[in-house]
XYZ file of N, CA and C in Angstrom:
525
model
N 3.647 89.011 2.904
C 4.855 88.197 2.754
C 4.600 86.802 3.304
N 5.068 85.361 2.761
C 5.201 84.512 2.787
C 6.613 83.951 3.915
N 6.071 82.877 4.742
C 7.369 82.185 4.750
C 8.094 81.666 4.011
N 9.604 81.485 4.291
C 10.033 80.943 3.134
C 9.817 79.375 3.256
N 10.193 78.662 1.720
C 10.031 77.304 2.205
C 8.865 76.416 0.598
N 8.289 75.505 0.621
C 7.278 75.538 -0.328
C 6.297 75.085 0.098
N 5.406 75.483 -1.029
C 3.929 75.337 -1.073
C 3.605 74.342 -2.653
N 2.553 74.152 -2.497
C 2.088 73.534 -3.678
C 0.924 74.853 -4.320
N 0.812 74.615 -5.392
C 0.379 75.867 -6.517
C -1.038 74.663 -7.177
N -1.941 75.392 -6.906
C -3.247 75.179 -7.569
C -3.884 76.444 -8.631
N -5.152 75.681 -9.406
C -6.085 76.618 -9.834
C -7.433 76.291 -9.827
N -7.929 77.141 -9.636
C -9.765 77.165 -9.159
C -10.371 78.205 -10.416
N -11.372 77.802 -10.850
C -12.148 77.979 -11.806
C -13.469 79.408 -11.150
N -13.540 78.134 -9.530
C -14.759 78.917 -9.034
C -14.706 79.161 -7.733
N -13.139 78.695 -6.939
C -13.202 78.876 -5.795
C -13.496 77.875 -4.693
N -13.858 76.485 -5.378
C -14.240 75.674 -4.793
C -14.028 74.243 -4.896
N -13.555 74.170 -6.370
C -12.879 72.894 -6.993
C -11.495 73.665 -7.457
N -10.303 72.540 -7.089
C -9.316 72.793 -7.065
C -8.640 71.787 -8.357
N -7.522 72.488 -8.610
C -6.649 71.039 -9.511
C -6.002 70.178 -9.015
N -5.459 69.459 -8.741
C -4.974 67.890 -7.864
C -3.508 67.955 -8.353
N -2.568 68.974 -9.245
C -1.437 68.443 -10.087
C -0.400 68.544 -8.711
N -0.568 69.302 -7.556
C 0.466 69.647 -6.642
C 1.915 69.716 -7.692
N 1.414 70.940 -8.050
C 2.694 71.403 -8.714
C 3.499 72.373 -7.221
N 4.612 72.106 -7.284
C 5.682 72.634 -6.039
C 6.027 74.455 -6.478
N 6.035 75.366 -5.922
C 6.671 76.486 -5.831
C 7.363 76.783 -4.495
N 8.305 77.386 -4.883
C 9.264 77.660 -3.366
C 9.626 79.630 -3.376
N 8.916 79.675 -2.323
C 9.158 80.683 -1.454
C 10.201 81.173 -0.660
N 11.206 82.046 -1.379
C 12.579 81.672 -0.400
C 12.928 83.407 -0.284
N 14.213 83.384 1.035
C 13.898 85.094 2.199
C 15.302 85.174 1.501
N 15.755 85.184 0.697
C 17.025 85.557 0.657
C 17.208 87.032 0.072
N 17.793 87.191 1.310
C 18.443 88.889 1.431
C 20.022 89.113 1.401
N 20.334 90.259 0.579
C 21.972 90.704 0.587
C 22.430 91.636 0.752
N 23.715 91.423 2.007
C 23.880 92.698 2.899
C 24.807 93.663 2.224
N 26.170 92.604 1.501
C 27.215 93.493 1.250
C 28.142 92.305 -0.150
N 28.884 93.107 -0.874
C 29.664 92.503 -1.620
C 30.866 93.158 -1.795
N 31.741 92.247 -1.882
C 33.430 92.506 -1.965
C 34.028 92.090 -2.827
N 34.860 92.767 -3.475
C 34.788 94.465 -3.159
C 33.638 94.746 -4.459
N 33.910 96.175 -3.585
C 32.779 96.787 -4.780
C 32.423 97.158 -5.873
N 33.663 97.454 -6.218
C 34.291 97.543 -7.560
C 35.431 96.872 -8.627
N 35.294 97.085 -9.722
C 36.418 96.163 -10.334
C 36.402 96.977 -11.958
N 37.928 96.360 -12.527
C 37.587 97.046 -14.054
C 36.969 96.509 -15.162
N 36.672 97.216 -15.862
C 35.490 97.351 -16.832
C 35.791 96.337 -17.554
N 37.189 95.549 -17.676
C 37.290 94.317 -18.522
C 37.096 92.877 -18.137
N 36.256 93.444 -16.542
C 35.796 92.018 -15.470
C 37.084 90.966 -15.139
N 36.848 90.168 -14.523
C 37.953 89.155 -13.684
C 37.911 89.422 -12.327
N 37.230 90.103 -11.607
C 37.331 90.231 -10.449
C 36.279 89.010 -9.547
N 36.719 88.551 -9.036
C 36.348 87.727 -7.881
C 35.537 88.353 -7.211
N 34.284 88.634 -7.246
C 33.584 89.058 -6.215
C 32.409 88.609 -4.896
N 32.940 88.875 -3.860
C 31.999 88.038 -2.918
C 30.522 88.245 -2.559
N 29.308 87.980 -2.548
C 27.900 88.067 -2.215
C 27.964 87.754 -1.051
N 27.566 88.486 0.113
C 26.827 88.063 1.458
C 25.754 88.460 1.922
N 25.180 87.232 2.747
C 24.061 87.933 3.060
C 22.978 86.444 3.687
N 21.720 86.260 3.297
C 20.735 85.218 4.159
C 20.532 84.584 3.197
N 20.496 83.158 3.036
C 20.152 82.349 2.249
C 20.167 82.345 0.519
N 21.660 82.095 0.573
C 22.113 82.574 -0.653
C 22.804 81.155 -1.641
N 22.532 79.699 -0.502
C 22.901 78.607 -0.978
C 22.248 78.403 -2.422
N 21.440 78.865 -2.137
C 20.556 77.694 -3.794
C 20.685 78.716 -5.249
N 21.334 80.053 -4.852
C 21.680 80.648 -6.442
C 22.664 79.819 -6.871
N 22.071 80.054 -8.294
C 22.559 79.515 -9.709
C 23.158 80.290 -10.340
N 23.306 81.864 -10.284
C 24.352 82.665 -10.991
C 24.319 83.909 -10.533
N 25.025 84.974 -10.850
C 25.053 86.501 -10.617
C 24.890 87.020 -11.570
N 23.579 88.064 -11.328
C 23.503 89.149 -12.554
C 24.260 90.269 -11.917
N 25.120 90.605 -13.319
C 25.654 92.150 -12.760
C 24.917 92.937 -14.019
N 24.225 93.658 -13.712
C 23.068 94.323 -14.761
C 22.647 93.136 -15.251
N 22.669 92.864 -16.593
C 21.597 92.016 -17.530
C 22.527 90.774 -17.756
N 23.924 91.192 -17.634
C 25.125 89.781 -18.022
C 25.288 88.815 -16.897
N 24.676 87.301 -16.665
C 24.533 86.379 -16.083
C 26.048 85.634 -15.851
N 26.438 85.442 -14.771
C 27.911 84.435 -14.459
C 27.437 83.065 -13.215
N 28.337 82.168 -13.395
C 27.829 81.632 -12.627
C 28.341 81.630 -11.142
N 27.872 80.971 -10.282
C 27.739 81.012 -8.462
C 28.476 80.128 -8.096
N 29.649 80.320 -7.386
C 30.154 79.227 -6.506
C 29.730 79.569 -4.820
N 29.017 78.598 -4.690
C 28.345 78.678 -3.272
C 29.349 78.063 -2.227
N 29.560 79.207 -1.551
C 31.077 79.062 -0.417
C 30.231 78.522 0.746
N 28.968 79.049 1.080
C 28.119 78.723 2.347
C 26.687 79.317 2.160
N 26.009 78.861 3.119
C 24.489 79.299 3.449
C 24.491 80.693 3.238
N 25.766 81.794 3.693
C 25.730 83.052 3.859
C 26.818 83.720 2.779
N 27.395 82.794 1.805
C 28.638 83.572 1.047
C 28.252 82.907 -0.410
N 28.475 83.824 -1.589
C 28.844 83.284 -2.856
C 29.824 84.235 -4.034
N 30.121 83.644 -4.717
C 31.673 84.231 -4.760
C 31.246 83.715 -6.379
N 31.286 85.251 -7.479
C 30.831 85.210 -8.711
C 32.087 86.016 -9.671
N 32.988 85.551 -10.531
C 33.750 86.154 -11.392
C 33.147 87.091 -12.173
N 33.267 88.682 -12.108
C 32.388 89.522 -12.837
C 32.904 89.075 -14.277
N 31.929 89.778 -14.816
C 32.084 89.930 -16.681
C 32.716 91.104 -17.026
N 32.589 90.993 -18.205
C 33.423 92.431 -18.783
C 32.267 92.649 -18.638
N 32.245 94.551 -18.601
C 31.730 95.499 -18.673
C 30.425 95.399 -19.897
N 29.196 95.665 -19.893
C 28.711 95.529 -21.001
C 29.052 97.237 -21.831
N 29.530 98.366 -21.229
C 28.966 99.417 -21.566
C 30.586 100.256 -20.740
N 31.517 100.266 -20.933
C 32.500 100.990 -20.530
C 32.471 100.574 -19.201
N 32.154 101.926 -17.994
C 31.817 102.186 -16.697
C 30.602 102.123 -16.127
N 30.865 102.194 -14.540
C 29.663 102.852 -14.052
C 28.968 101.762 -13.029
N 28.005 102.149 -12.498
C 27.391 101.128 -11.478
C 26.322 100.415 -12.261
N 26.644 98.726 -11.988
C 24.924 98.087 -12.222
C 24.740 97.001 -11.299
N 23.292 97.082 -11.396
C 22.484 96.371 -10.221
C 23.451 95.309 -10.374
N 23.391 94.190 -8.592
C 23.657 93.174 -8.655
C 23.307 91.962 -7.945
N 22.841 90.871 -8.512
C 21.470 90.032 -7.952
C 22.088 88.362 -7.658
N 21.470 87.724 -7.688
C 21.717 86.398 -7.300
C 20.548 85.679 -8.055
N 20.528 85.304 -8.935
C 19.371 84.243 -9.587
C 19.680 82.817 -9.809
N 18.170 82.296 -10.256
C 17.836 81.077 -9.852
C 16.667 81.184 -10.543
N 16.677 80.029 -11.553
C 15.535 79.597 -12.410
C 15.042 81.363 -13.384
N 16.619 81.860 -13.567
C 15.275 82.681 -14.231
C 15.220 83.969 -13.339
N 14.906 83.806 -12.264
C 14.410 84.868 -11.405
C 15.326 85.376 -10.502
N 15.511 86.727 -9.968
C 16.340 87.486 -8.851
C 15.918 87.142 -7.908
N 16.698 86.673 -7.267
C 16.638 86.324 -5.926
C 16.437 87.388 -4.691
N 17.107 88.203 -4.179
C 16.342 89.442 -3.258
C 15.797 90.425 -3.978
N 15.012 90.898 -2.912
C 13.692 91.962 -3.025
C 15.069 93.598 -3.897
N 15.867 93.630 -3.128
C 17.020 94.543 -3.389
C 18.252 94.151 -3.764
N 18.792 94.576 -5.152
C 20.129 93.792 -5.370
C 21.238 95.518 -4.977
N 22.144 94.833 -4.695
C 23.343 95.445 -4.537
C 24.217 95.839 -5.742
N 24.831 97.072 -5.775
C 25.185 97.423 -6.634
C 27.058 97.514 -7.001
N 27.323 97.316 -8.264
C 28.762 97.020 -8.669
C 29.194 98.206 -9.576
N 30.713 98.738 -9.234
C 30.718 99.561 -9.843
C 31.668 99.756 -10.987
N 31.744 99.331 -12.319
C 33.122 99.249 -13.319
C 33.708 100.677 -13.423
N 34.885 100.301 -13.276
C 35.896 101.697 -13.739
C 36.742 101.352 -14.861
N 37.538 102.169 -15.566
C 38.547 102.059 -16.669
C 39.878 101.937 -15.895
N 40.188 101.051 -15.916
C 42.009 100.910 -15.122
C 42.853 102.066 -14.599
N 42.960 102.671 -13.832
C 44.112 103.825 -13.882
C 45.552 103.361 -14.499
N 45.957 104.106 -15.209
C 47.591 103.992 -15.614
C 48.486 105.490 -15.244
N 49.288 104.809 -14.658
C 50.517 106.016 -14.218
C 51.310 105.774 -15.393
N 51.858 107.534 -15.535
C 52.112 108.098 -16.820
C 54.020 108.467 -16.279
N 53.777 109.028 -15.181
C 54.755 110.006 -14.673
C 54.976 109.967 -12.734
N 55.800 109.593 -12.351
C 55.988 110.093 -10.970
C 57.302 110.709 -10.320
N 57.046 111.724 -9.446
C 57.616 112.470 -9.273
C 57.882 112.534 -7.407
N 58.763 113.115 -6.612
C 59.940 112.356 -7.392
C 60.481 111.535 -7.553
N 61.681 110.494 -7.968
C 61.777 109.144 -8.307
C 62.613 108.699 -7.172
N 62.839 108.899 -6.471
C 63.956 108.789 -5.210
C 63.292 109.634 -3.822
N 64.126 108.432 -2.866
C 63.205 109.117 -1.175
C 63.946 107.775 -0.443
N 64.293 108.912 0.569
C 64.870 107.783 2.092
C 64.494 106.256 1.907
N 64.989 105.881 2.560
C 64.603 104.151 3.119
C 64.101 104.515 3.900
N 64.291 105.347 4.913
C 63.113 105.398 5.612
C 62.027 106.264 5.674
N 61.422 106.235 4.268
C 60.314 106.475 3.809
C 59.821 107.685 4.588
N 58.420 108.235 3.866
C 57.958 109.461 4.334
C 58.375 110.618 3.141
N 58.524 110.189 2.029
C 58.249 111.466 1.558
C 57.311 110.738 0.348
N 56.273 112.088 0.284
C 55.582 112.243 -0.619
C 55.763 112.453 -2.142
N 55.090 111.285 -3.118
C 54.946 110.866 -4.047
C 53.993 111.384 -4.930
N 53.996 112.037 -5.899
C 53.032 112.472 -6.807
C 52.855 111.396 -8.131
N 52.010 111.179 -8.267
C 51.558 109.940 -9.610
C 50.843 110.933 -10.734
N 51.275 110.899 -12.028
C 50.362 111.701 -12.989
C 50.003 110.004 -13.901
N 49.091 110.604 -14.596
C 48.386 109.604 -15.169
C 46.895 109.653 -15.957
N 46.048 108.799 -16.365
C 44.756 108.421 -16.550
C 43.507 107.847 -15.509
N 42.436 108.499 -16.018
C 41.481 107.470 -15.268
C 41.979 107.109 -13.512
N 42.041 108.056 -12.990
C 42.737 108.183 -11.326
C 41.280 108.245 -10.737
N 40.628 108.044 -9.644
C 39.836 108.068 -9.454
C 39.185 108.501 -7.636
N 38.617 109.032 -7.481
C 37.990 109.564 -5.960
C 37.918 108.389 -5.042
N 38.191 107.036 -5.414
C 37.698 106.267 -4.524
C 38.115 105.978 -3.137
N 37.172 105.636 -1.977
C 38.089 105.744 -0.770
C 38.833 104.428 -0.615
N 38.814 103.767 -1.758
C 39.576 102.401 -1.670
C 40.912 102.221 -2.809
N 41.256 103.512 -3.319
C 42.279 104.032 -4.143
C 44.025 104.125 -3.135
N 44.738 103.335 -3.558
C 46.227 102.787 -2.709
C 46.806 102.759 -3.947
N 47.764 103.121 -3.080
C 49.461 103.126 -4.028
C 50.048 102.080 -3.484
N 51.291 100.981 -4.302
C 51.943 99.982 -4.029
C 53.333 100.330 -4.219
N 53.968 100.220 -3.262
C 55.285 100.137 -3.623
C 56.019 98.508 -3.522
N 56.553 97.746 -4.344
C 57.015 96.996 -4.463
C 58.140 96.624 -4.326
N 59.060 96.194 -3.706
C 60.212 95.821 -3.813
C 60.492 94.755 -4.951
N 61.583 95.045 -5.618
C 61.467 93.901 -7.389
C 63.350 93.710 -7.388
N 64.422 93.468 -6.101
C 65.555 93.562 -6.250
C 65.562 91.998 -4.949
N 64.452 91.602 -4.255
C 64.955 90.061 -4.005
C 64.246 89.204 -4.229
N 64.875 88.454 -3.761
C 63.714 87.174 -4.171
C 62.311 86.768 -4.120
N 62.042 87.099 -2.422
C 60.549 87.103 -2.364
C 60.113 88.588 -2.583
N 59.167 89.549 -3.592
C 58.917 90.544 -3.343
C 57.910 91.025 -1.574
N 58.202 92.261 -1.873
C 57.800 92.713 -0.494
C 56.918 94.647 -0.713
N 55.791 94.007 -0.651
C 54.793 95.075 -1.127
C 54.143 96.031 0.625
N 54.119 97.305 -0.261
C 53.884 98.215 1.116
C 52.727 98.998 0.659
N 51.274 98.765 0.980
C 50.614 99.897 0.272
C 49.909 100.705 1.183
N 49.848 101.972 0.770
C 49.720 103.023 1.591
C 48.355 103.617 0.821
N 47.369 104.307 1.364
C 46.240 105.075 0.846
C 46.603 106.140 0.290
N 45.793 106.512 -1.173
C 46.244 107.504 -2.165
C 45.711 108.556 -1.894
N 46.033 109.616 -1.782
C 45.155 111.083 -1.555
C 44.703 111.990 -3.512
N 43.672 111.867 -3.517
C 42.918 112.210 -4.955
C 42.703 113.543 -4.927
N 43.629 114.209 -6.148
C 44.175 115.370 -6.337
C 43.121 116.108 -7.811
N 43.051 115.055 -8.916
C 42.319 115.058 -9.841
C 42.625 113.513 -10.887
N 41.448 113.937 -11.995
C 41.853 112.485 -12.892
C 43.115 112.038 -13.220
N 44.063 112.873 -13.188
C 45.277 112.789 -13.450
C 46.576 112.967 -12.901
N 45.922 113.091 -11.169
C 46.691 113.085 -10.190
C 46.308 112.337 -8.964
N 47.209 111.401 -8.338
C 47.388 111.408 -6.905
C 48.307 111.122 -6.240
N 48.639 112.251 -4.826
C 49.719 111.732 -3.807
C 49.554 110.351 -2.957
């Protein structure tokens, strides 16, 4: 492994005569720890954040093979609007490039889902002061530990949202 940083790039014939063009290559350590969030739906728009070491000089995000471009927040943050989905669902690699090339040794991975839609909930009424349990039927419901229910208030002016963590029952259920 190299420091990061540049060098100039030669060629030798015999090991002993060199070429004079000092053509520049750059050697750079950029590593990525985590991205937020991790997931998003399959029809892309999600805002997603890159962190990690030296992540100023990307030029775009690959999420699998579909290229977006990089808004560089800092030395340590970049913040890439996913794409739609090329392929429904599912996890694909996710990188930071520049000229062409991936930027860390390891990209981090993104995961598309199909939207959940609630079909049915049961039951439709419960205290103000809350505490009773809510059943949601529906589509595409999913195991995730980042799966929340919203309850909204939609009767004043400013709404007033309460979300609570969903307990995953099956695809078509959660309390």
């Amino acid at each position: 492994a190299q420091p990061a940083g540049y060098v100039t790039l030669e060629v030798s014939e015999n090991l002993r005569e060199w070429s004079q063009d000092g053509r520049v290559f750059e050697y750079h350590s950029t590593e990525l720890s985590s991205v937020l969030p991790t997931s998003g739906p399959s029809a892309g728009g999600t805002y997603v954040s890159l962190i990690g070491s030296d992540v100023s000089t990307a030029a775009s995000c690959a999420f699998g093979a579909l290229q977006v471009p990089a808004s560089v927040v800092s030395a340590t943050s970049v913040v890439c609007r996913a794409p739609a989905a090329a392929f429904g669902s599912g996890a694909v690699p996710l990188d930071l490039v520049r000229d062409g090339v991936a930027m860390s040794g390891t990209p981090l991975h993104y995961h598309y889902y199909v939207p959940p839609s609630v079909e049915l909930i049961t039951p439709i009424i419960g205290p103000a002061a809350g505490g009773t349990s809510v059943a949601l039927f529906g589509k595409h419901m999913s195991a995730s530990a980042d799966s929340v229910c919203s309850f909204t208030t939609f009767n004043r002016t400013t709404p007033h949202r309460l979300v609570v963590v969903a307990r995953w029952v099956s695809e078509t259920q959660v309390f």
